[in-house]
Coordinates of C-alpha atoms in Angstrom, one line a residue:
X1 CA 91.1 240.1 109.9
X2 CA 88.1 237.6 110.0
X3 CA 86.6 236.9 106.7
X4 CA 83.0 238.0 106.3
X5 CA 80.3 235.4 106.8
X6 CA 78.5 234.4 103.6
X7 CA 75.8 232.1 102.4
X8 CA 74.1 231.6 99.0
X9 CA 70.5 232.0 100.3
X10 CA 69.6 233.6 103.6
X11 CA 66.2 232.7 105.0
X12 CA 64.8 234.9 107.7
X13 CA 62.2 233.0 109.7
X14 CA 61.5 229.3 109.9
X15 CA 57.7 229.1 109.6
X16 CA 55.8 228.1 106.5
X17 CA 57.1 231.0 104.5
X18 CA 60.7 230.3 105.4
X19 CA 61.1 226.5 105.9
X20 CA 59.5 225.6 102.5
X21 CA 61.9 227.7 100.3
X22 CA 64.8 226.7 102.6
X23 CA 64.1 223.1 101.8
X24 CA 63.8 223.5 98.1
X25 CA 66.9 225.7 97.8
X26 CA 69.0 223.4 100.0
X27 CA 67.8 220.3 98.2
X28 CA 68.7 222.0 94.9
X29 CA 72.3 222.5 96.0
X30 CA 72.5 226.0 97.4
X31 CA 74.1 226.9 100.7
X32 CA 71.2 227.9 102.9
X33 CA 71.2 229.6 106.3
X34 CA 68.0 230.1 108.3
X35 CA 68.0 232.7 111.0
X36 CA 65.1 232.3 113.5
X37 CA 64.5 234.8 116.3
X38 CA 62.9 232.1 118.6
X39 CA 64.3 229.1 120.4
X40 CA 64.3 225.6 119.1
X41 CA 62.3 223.0 121.0
X42 CA 61.6 219.4 120.3
X43 CA 58.6 217.3 121.4
X44 CA 60.1 216.5 124.8
X45 CA 60.4 220.3 125.5
X46 CA 56.8 221.1 125.0
X47 CA 54.8 221.4 128.2
X48 CA 51.1 221.0 129.2
X49 CA 51.2 224.1 131.3
X50 CA 50.2 227.8 131.3
X51 CA 53.0 228.7 133.7
X52 CA 55.1 231.7 132.7
X53 CA 58.3 230.4 131.2
X54 CA 56.6 227.5 129.4
X55 CA 54.2 228.4 126.6
X56 CA 55.2 232.0 126.5
X57 CA 58.7 230.9 125.4
X58 CA 57.2 230.2 122.0
X59 CA 54.1 232.3 121.8
X60 CA 53.9 236.1 121.7
X61 CA 50.9 238.3 122.1
X62 CA 51.7 241.6 120.3
X63 CA 49.5 244.5 121.2
X64 CA 48.9 247.2 118.7
X65 CA 46.4 250.1 118.4
X66 CA 43.1 248.4 118.1
X67 CA 44.5 244.9 117.5
X68 CA 46.3 242.2 119.2
X69 CA 48.2 239.5 117.3
X70 CA 49.0 236.0 118.7
X71 CA 52.3 235.0 117.0
X72 CA 54.7 232.2 117.1
X73 CA 58.3 232.7 118.3
X74 CA 60.2 229.5 117.7
X75 CA 61.9 227.3 115.1
X76 CA 59.0 226.0 113.0
X77 CA 57.1 229.3 113.5
X78 CA 53.3 229.1 113.3
X79 CA 53.3 225.4 112.4
X80 CA 54.4 224.6 116.0
X81 CA 51.7 226.7 117.8
X82 CA 48.8 226.7 115.4
X83 CA 45.8 224.4 115.6
X84 CA 46.6 222.7 112.3
X85 CA 43.3 223.5 110.5
X86 CA 44.4 223.1 106.8
X87 CA 41.8 224.5 104.4
X88 CA 42.1 225.6 100.8
X89 CA 40.8 229.1 100.2
X90 CA 37.6 229.3 98.2
X91 CA 38.0 230.4 94.6
X92 CA 36.1 233.6 95.1
X93 CA 38.8 234.7 97.7
X94 CA 41.2 235.2 94.8
X95 CA 38.8 237.4 92.9
X96 CA 38.1 239.8 95.7
X97 CA 38.0 243.5 94.9
X98 CA 37.6 245.0 98.3
X99 CA 37.7 248.7 98.9
X100 CA 40.0 249.1 95.9
X101 CA 37.2 248.4 93.5
X102 CA 39.4 246.1 91.3
X103 CA 41.0 242.7 91.7
X104 CA 43.4 242.6 94.6
X105 CA 45.3 239.4 93.8
X106 CA 47.7 239.4 90.9
X107 CA 46.3 238.2 87.6
X108 CA 48.7 235.2 87.6
X109 CA 47.2 233.8 90.8
X110 CA 43.8 232.0 90.9
X111 CA 42.6 229.1 93.0
X112 CA 43.0 226.8 90.0
X113 CA 46.6 228.0 89.5
X114 CA 47.4 227.5 93.2
X115 CA 45.8 224.0 93.5
X116 CA 49.0 222.1 92.3
X117 CA 50.9 223.9 95.1
X118 CA 48.2 223.1 97.6
X119 CA 48.6 219.4 96.5
X120 CA 52.3 219.5 97.3
X121 CA 51.9 220.9 100.8
X122 CA 49.1 218.5 101.6
X123 CA 51.3 215.6 100.6
X124 CA 54.4 216.9 102.4
X125 CA 52.9 217.6 105.8
X126 CA 50.6 215.6 105.2
X127 CA 47.0 216.7 105.8
X128 CA 44.4 214.3 107.2
X129 CA 40.8 214.3 105.9
X130 CA 39.0 213.9 109.2
X131 CA 35.5 212.4 109.8
X132 CA 32.9 212.6 112.6
X133 CA 34.7 210.2 115.0
X134 CA 37.6 212.8 115.0
X135 CA 35.3 215.7 116.0
X136 CA 35.5 217.0 119.6
X137 CA 32.6 217.4 122.0
X138 CA 32.6 221.2 121.2
X139 CA 32.6 220.5 117.5
X140 CA 29.7 218.1 118.0
X141 CA 27.7 220.7 119.8
X142 CA 28.2 223.1 116.9
X143 CA 27.3 220.4 114.4
X144 CA 24.1 219.4 116.2
X145 CA 23.0 223.0 116.6
X146 CA 23.7 223.7 112.9
X147 CA 21.6 220.6 111.9
X148 CA 18.7 221.7 114.2
X149 CA 18.8 225.2 112.7
X150 CA 18.8 223.8 109.1
X151 CA 22.4 224.5 108.5
X152 CA 25.3 222.2 107.6
X153 CA 28.6 221.5 109.5
X154 CA 31.6 219.5 108.5
X155 CA 34.8 218.1 110.0
X156 CA 37.8 220.2 109.3
X157 CA 40.9 218.8 107.6
X158 CA 43.9 218.9 109.9
X159 CA 47.6 218.5 109.6
X160 CA 47.5 216.0 112.4
X161 CA 48.2 212.3 112.7
X162 CA 44.9 211.3 114.3
X163 CA 46.4 207.9 115.2
X164 CA 49.1 209.5 117.4
X165 CA 46.9 212.3 118.7
X166 CA 45.8 211.9 122.3
X167 CA 43.2 214.8 122.2
X168 CA 45.1 216.5 125.0
X169 CA 44.0 220.0 123.6
X170 CA 47.4 221.6 124.3
X171 CA 48.3 222.3 120.6
X172 CA 49.0 225.9 121.3
X173 CA 52.0 224.9 123.4
X174 CA 53.5 222.6 120.7
X175 CA 52.8 218.9 120.3
X176 CA 54.8 216.7 122.7
X177 CA 53.5 213.6 120.9
X178 CA 54.6 214.7 117.4
X179 CA 51.1 214.1 116.3
X180 CA 50.7 217.6 114.9
X181 CA 52.6 217.7 111.6
X182 CA 54.6 220.8 112.2
X183 CA 57.6 221.9 110.0
X184 CA 59.8 220.2 112.7
X185 CA 58.8 216.9 111.1
X186 CA 59.1 217.5 107.4
X187 CA 60.5 220.6 105.6
X188 CA 63.0 221.7 108.3
X189 CA 64.7 218.3 108.8
X190 CA 64.6 217.9 105.0
X191 CA 66.4 221.2 104.6
X192 CA 69.0 220.2 107.2
X193 CA 69.5 216.8 105.6
X194 CA 70.6 218.7 102.5
X195 CA 73.1 220.9 104.4
X196 CA 70.9 223.9 105.5
X197 CA 71.9 225.5 108.8
X198 CA 69.1 226.6 111.2
X199 CA 70.2 229.1 113.9
X200 CA 67.7 229.7 116.6
X201 CA 67.6 232.9 118.7
X202 CA 69.1 234.9 115.8
X203 CA 67.0 238.0 115.3
X204 CA 67.6 240.0 112.1
X205 CA 67.4 243.7 112.7
X206 CA 68.5 245.3 109.4
X207 CA 69.0 244.6 105.7
X208 CA 71.6 246.5 103.7
X209 CA 73.4 246.2 100.4
X210 CA 76.4 243.9 100.7
X211 CA 79.9 245.2 100.6
X212 CA 81.3 241.7 99.6
X213 CA 81.9 241.1 95.9
X214 CA 79.4 238.7 94.4
X215 CA 76.8 239.2 97.2
X216 CA 73.8 241.4 97.0
X217 CA 72.5 241.8 100.6
X218 CA 73.8 241.8 104.1
X219 CA 71.7 241.1 107.2
X220 CA 72.7 242.4 110.6
X221 CA 71.4 240.2 113.5
X222 CA 71.6 240.0 117.2
X223 CA 71.8 236.7 119.2
X224 CA 69.2 236.6 122.0
X225 CA 69.7 235.4 125.5
X226 CA 67.7 232.1 125.8
X227 CA 66.6 233.1 129.3
X228 CA 65.6 236.7 128.5
X229 CA 64.8 237.6 124.9
X230 CA 65.2 241.3 125.8
X231 CA 68.9 240.8 126.2
X232 CA 71.4 240.1 123.5
X233 CA 74.6 238.0 123.8
X234 CA 76.3 239.2 120.6
X235 CA 75.7 240.3 117.1
X236 CA 76.8 239.7 113.6
X237 CA 76.4 240.2 109.8
X238 CA 75.9 237.6 107.1
X239 CA 76.1 238.3 103.4
X240 CA 73.8 236.6 100.9
X241 CA 73.2 236.5 97.2
X242 CA 69.4 236.0 97.7
X243 CA 67.3 236.8 100.8
X244 CA 64.0 235.1 101.6
X245 CA 62.2 237.3 104.2
X246 CA 59.7 235.3 106.2
X247 CA 59.7 236.9 109.7
X248 CA 56.0 236.8 110.0
X249 CA 53.3 239.3 109.0
X250 CA 54.2 241.5 112.0
X251 CA 58.0 241.1 111.7
X252 CA 58.6 241.3 108.0
X253 CA 57.3 244.9 107.4
X254 CA 59.2 246.1 110.4
X255 CA 62.5 244.8 109.1
X256 CA 61.8 246.3 105.7
X257 CA 60.8 249.7 107.2
X258 CA 64.0 249.8 109.4
X259 CA 66.0 248.9 106.3
X260 CA 64.4 251.5 104.0
X261 CA 67.1 254.1 104.1
X262 CA 70.0 251.6 103.7
X263 CA 68.2 249.9 100.8
X264 CA 67.6 253.1 99.0
X265 CA 63.8 253.0 99.6
X266 CA 61.1 250.4 99.8
X267 CA 57.7 250.2 98.1
X268 CA 55.1 252.5 99.7
X269 CA 52.8 249.5 100.2
X270 CA 55.1 247.9 102.8
X271 CA 53.4 248.2 106.2
X272 CA 50.0 248.9 104.7
X273 CA 46.9 246.8 103.9
X274 CA 47.4 244.7 107.1
X275 CA 44.5 242.3 107.8
X276 CA 43.5 240.1 110.7
X277 CA 41.9 237.7 108.1
X278 CA 38.5 239.1 109.2
X279 CA 38.8 237.2 112.5
X280 CA 35.9 237.6 114.9
X281 CA 35.8 235.6 118.1
X282 CA 32.6 234.9 120.0
X283 CA 31.6 233.0 123.2
X284 CA 28.4 230.9 123.3
X285 CA 27.3 230.2 126.9
X286 CA 25.5 226.9 126.3
X287 CA 22.5 225.9 128.5
X288 CA 23.3 222.3 129.6
X289 CA 19.6 221.4 130.0
X290 CA 18.8 222.7 126.5
X291 CA 21.8 220.8 125.1
X292 CA 20.2 217.7 126.3
X293 CA 16.5 218.4 125.5
X294 CA 17.0 220.2 122.2
X295 CA 20.1 218.5 120.8
X296 CA 19.7 215.1 122.5
X297 CA 23.3 215.1 123.7
X298 CA 24.5 213.0 126.6
X299 CA 28.0 212.0 127.6
X300 CA 28.8 208.6 129.2
X301 CA 29.0 210.3 132.7
X302 CA 25.5 211.7 132.3
X303 CA 26.4 215.3 131.5
X304 CA 25.1 216.8 128.3
X305 CA 28.1 218.9 127.2
X306 CA 30.6 220.5 129.6
X307 CA 33.2 219.6 127.0
X308 CA 34.8 222.8 125.9
X309 CA 38.4 221.7 126.8
X310 CA 38.0 218.1 125.6
X311 CA 39.4 217.1 122.2
X312 CA 41.4 219.1 119.6
X313 CA 41.0 222.9 119.4
X314 CA 39.5 222.9 115.9
X315 CA 37.4 220.0 114.5
X316 CA 34.2 221.4 112.9
X317 CA 33.0 224.3 110.9
X318 CA 30.0 225.6 108.9
X319 CA 30.8 226.7 105.4
X320 CA 27.2 227.6 104.4
X321 CA 28.1 231.3 103.9
X322 CA 30.9 230.7 101.4
X323 CA 28.6 231.4 98.5
X324 CA 30.6 232.7 95.5
X325 CA 27.6 234.5 94.1
X326 CA 27.1 236.5 97.3
X327 CA 28.4 240.0 97.6
X328 CA 31.7 240.7 99.4
X329 CA 31.5 241.2 103.1
X330 CA 28.7 238.7 103.4
X331 CA 30.9 235.5 103.1
X332 CA 32.4 233.8 106.1
X333 CA 33.3 230.5 107.9
X334 CA 32.0 229.7 111.3
X335 CA 34.5 227.5 113.1
X336 CA 34.5 225.8 116.5
X337 CA 37.8 226.7 118.3
X338 CA 39.4 226.6 121.7
X339 CA 41.9 229.1 123.3
X340 CA 43.4 227.7 126.4
X341 CA 45.5 230.7 127.5
X342 CA 42.7 233.2 126.7
X343 CA 40.0 231.6 129.0
X344 CA 39.9 234.6 131.4
X345 CA 39.9 237.2 128.6
X346 CA 37.0 235.5 126.9
X347 CA 35.0 236.2 130.0
X348 CA 35.1 239.8 128.9
X349 CA 32.7 239.0 126.1
X350 CA 30.2 241.8 125.2
X351 CA 26.9 242.4 126.9
X352 CA 25.7 241.6 130.4
X353 CA 26.9 240.5 132.9
X354 CA 29.4 243.4 133.4
X355 CA 33.1 242.8 133.9
X356 CA 32.9 242.9 137.7
X357 CA 30.6 241.2 140.0
X358 CA 29.0 237.9 141.0
X359 CA 27.3 237.3 137.6
X360 CA 30.6 237.5 135.7
X361 CA 32.2 235.1 138.2
X362 CA 29.3 232.7 137.6
X363 CA 29.7 233.0 133.9
X364 CA 33.4 232.1 134.2
X365 CA 32.5 229.2 136.5
X366 CA 30.5 227.7 133.6
X367 CA 33.4 227.9 131.2
X368 CA 33.2 224.1 130.5
X369 CA 29.8 224.8 129.0
X370 CA 31.1 227.5 126.7
X371 CA 31.4 227.0 123.0
X372 CA 34.1 229.4 121.5
X373 CA 33.7 230.2 117.9
X374 CA 35.7 231.9 115.2
X375 CA 34.2 233.7 112.3
X376 CA 36.6 234.3 109.4
X377 CA 35.1 237.1 107.4
X378 CA 36.1 239.5 104.6
X379 CA 37.7 242.6 106.0
X380 CA 39.0 245.8 104.3
X381 CA 42.8 245.3 104.9
X382 CA 42.6 248.6 106.8
X383 CA 45.6 248.0 109.1
X384 CA 48.8 250.0 108.9
X385 CA 52.2 249.9 110.6
X386 CA 53.8 253.0 112.2
X387 CA 57.6 253.7 112.5
X388 CA 59.5 250.6 113.6
X389 CA 60.9 250.1 117.1
X390 CA 64.7 250.4 117.6
X391 CA 65.1 246.7 117.6
X392 CA 62.9 243.6 117.0
X393 CA 59.5 243.5 115.5
X394 CA 57.9 244.8 118.7
X395 CA 58.9 246.4 121.9
X396 CA 59.2 243.5 124.4
X397 CA 57.3 244.3 127.6
X398 CA 57.6 240.9 129.3
X399 CA 58.1 237.3 128.2
X400 CA 55.4 236.6 125.7
X401 CA 54.1 240.1 125.5
X402 CA 55.1 242.9 123.1
X403 CA 54.0 246.3 122.0
X404 CA 53.7 246.5 118.2
X405 CA 53.3 249.4 115.8
X406 CA 50.2 248.0 114.1
X407 CA 47.1 250.1 113.9
X408 CA 43.7 248.5 113.0
X409 CA 40.4 250.4 113.1
X410 CA 37.7 248.5 111.2
X411 CA 35.8 250.2 108.4
X412 CA 32.0 250.2 108.1
X413 CA 32.4 247.3 105.6
X414 CA 34.4 245.2 108.0
X415 CA 32.0 245.9 110.8
X416 CA 29.1 244.9 108.5
X417 CA 30.9 241.6 107.8
X418 CA 31.3 240.9 111.5
X419 CA 27.6 241.8 112.2
X420 CA 26.5 239.3 109.5
X421 CA 28.6 236.6 111.1
X422 CA 27.3 237.4 114.5
X423 CA 23.8 237.2 113.2
X424 CA 24.4 233.8 111.7
X425 CA 25.8 232.5 114.9
X426 CA 22.8 233.7 116.9
X427 CA 20.4 232.1 114.4
X428 CA 22.1 228.8 115.0
X429 CA 22.9 228.9 118.7
X430 CA 20.3 231.0 120.3
X431 CA 17.4 229.1 118.7
X432 CA 14.9 228.2 121.5
X433 CA 17.4 229.4 124.1
X434 CA 20.1 226.8 123.5
X435 CA 22.9 229.3 124.2
X436 CA 23.6 233.0 124.5
X437 CA 26.2 234.3 122.0
X438 CA 28.5 237.0 123.3
X439 CA 30.8 238.5 120.6
X440 CA 34.2 239.7 121.9
X441 CA 33.7 243.2 123.2
X442 CA 35.5 245.9 121.2
X443 CA 35.3 248.2 124.2
X444 CA 37.1 245.9 126.5
X445 CA 39.6 244.1 124.2
X446 CA 41.0 244.9 120.9
X447 CA 40.4 242.8 117.8
X448 CA 42.4 239.6 118.4
X449 CA 43.8 237.6 115.5
X450 CA 46.1 234.6 115.2
X451 CA 45.9 235.0 111.3
X452 CA 47.6 238.2 110.5
X453 CA 48.2 238.7 106.7
X454 CA 48.8 241.3 104.1
X455 CA 51.4 243.8 105.4
X456 CA 53.7 243.4 102.3
X457 CA 51.3 241.9 99.8
X458 CA 51.4 240.5 96.3
X459 CA 49.7 242.3 93.5
X460 CA 50.0 243.8 90.0
X461 CA 49.6 247.4 91.0
X462 CA 52.9 248.9 92.5
X463 CA 50.8 251.5 94.3
X464 CA 48.9 249.0 96.4
X465 CA 51.2 245.9 96.5
X466 CA 54.8 245.6 97.8
X467 CA 55.6 242.4 95.9
X468 CA 55.5 241.2 92.3
X469 CA 53.5 238.0 91.5
X470 CA 56.7 236.0 92.1
X471 CA 57.1 237.4 95.7
X472 CA 60.0 239.6 94.9
X473 CA 60.1 243.0 96.6
X474 CA 59.6 245.7 94.0
X475 CA 62.8 247.4 93.1
X476 CA 65.0 244.9 95.0
X477 CA 66.0 241.9 92.9
X478 CA 66.8 238.8 94.9
X479 CA 64.8 239.9 98.0
X480 CA 61.7 237.8 98.4
X481 CA 58.8 237.9 101.0
X482 CA 57.1 234.5 101.3
X483 CA 55.2 234.5 104.7
X484 CA 51.7 235.7 105.6
X485 CA 52.6 239.3 104.8
X486 CA 52.4 238.4 101.1
X487 CA 48.8 237.2 101.3
X488 CA 46.8 240.0 99.6
X489 CA 43.4 239.7 101.3
X490 CA 41.3 237.8 103.9
X491 CA 40.6 234.3 102.8
X492 CA 37.5 233.4 104.9
X493 CA 39.3 230.2 106.1
X494 CA 42.5 229.6 108.1
X495 CA 45.4 230.9 106.1
X496 CA 48.2 228.5 107.0
X497 CA 47.7 226.1 104.0
X498 CA 47.5 229.1 101.6
X499 CA 50.7 230.6 103.0
X500 CA 52.4 227.2 102.6
X501 CA 51.1 226.8 99.0
X502 CA 52.3 230.3 98.1
X503 CA 55.7 229.5 99.6
X504 CA 55.9 226.3 97.5
X505 CA 54.9 228.4 94.4
X506 CA 57.6 230.9 95.2
X507 CA 60.5 228.4 95.3
X508 CA 61.0 228.1 91.5
X509 CA 61.3 231.9 91.2
X510 CA 63.7 232.1 94.2
X511 CA 65.8 229.3 92.6
X512 CA 65.9 231.1 89.2
X513 CA 67.1 234.3 90.9
X514 CA 69.8 232.4 92.8
X515 CA 71.0 230.9 89.5
X516 CA 71.2 234.3 88.0
X517 CA 73.4 235.3 91.0
X518 CA 75.8 232.5 90.2
X519 CA 74.5 229.8 92.6
X520 CA 74.7 226.3 91.2
X521 CA 71.2 225.3 92.2
X522 CA 68.3 223.4 90.6
X523 CA 64.6 223.1 91.4
X524 CA 62.6 219.9 91.5
X525 CA 63.2 218.1 94.8
X526 CA 60.5 215.6 95.8
X527 CA 58.3 216.3 99.0
X528 CA 60.5 216.1 102.1
X529 CA 61.0 212.7 103.5
X530 CA 60.0 211.0 100.2

């Protein structure tokens, strides 16, 4: 009879929430196994193409009721497909009360308390403080329009080596130049150098109590066919003394829901309080003549703008509305952004011209003169998850496309926040006819977010938070959640750096629990690669 497979620490998912604890536990001496549902690609494998079978190997669009989530599906998780904007959340984000009427975040977590962990992540990736020469044409248009409207705009700090970056604008498909500082370049190789094992195409389906003496949990997984993720090659079970669940905001609650009966119940807050980080996408159709006459812009070839696809996807943002004294639902960031695979969908923006006809075709033909913008607002965490699918985190409909169980129907407070952001964009970009702002139509396309958070969140109140302030699932010692699902509320900035800082902060608690389980592990490794 084959002996059961065991490990000290099982990490489910290899994005920010998984790779960072994996590194610290492995560097401290624990046996660490990382199971990742997606494939493993290196720089040479990333392609500058939107052909099916290329980018959709590592990017999933998961459609729910009223919401679509753009999610990573690969070793390195969101660090491979994100746009590398690396911002610390403002202090007021940690003091939010939202619809609860009381502080959402645990008392132990403030911006000041998280700053040392932000420091560690910024050093480990590292994060670059960009300047105006690093800003793209599109970012420059936003900055010039802000200045003309009496607003400010700033370059966005990025986890990018600007010396290596070619400004190819294919960051969603991974970085073939290794300029984007994904986890493939720091925490993951650091973990492997200390003996961690990373297994791609291993999708965890279920967590149960372990039947092996000395081990607390068992994870049942399936191995996916690299050519068709809907097919499985085999399955297995691995037993662990500690589990770090970091399968993503859409994946983590589904695994926990499916495991509820076997685990003897899970907190009622699992699968509730889902947020899209208040994301609100808009399209500004820029008048080239006005860009020249009002903003004084001109490129070397004589055009004024026509630069939507030139440069990095995120380079500039206005932070004027991040006033800590302002009431909730009135604070937001306005950020220049670019979505290569969503170009056609963005043509469905609200208002005339209608979806069909010559006018819409003409609008699409001017796409180089668009300026796509992302407002990150304060929403109500009103999303929920329904019963889990039989396998996986979503029902796979086609490569890169899945049907999830999320439901998101914005409250009046969330809609008010979006309307305020829309109004601020119009004040900046529609001044004297510079552009026409077209918010994403809620009638044509659901809310779309690449920043899902909160589906198994931290907090002090067991009724409204699935996790303790150390990221441990309530009632289940040794089971931690360290990905975006743990973030309690919308941040008004890109959440990746906060997710990473929280994962750094969780590592000492995971280490302590592993020691209690008999694992000879210590905490205190230097940043990876140092």
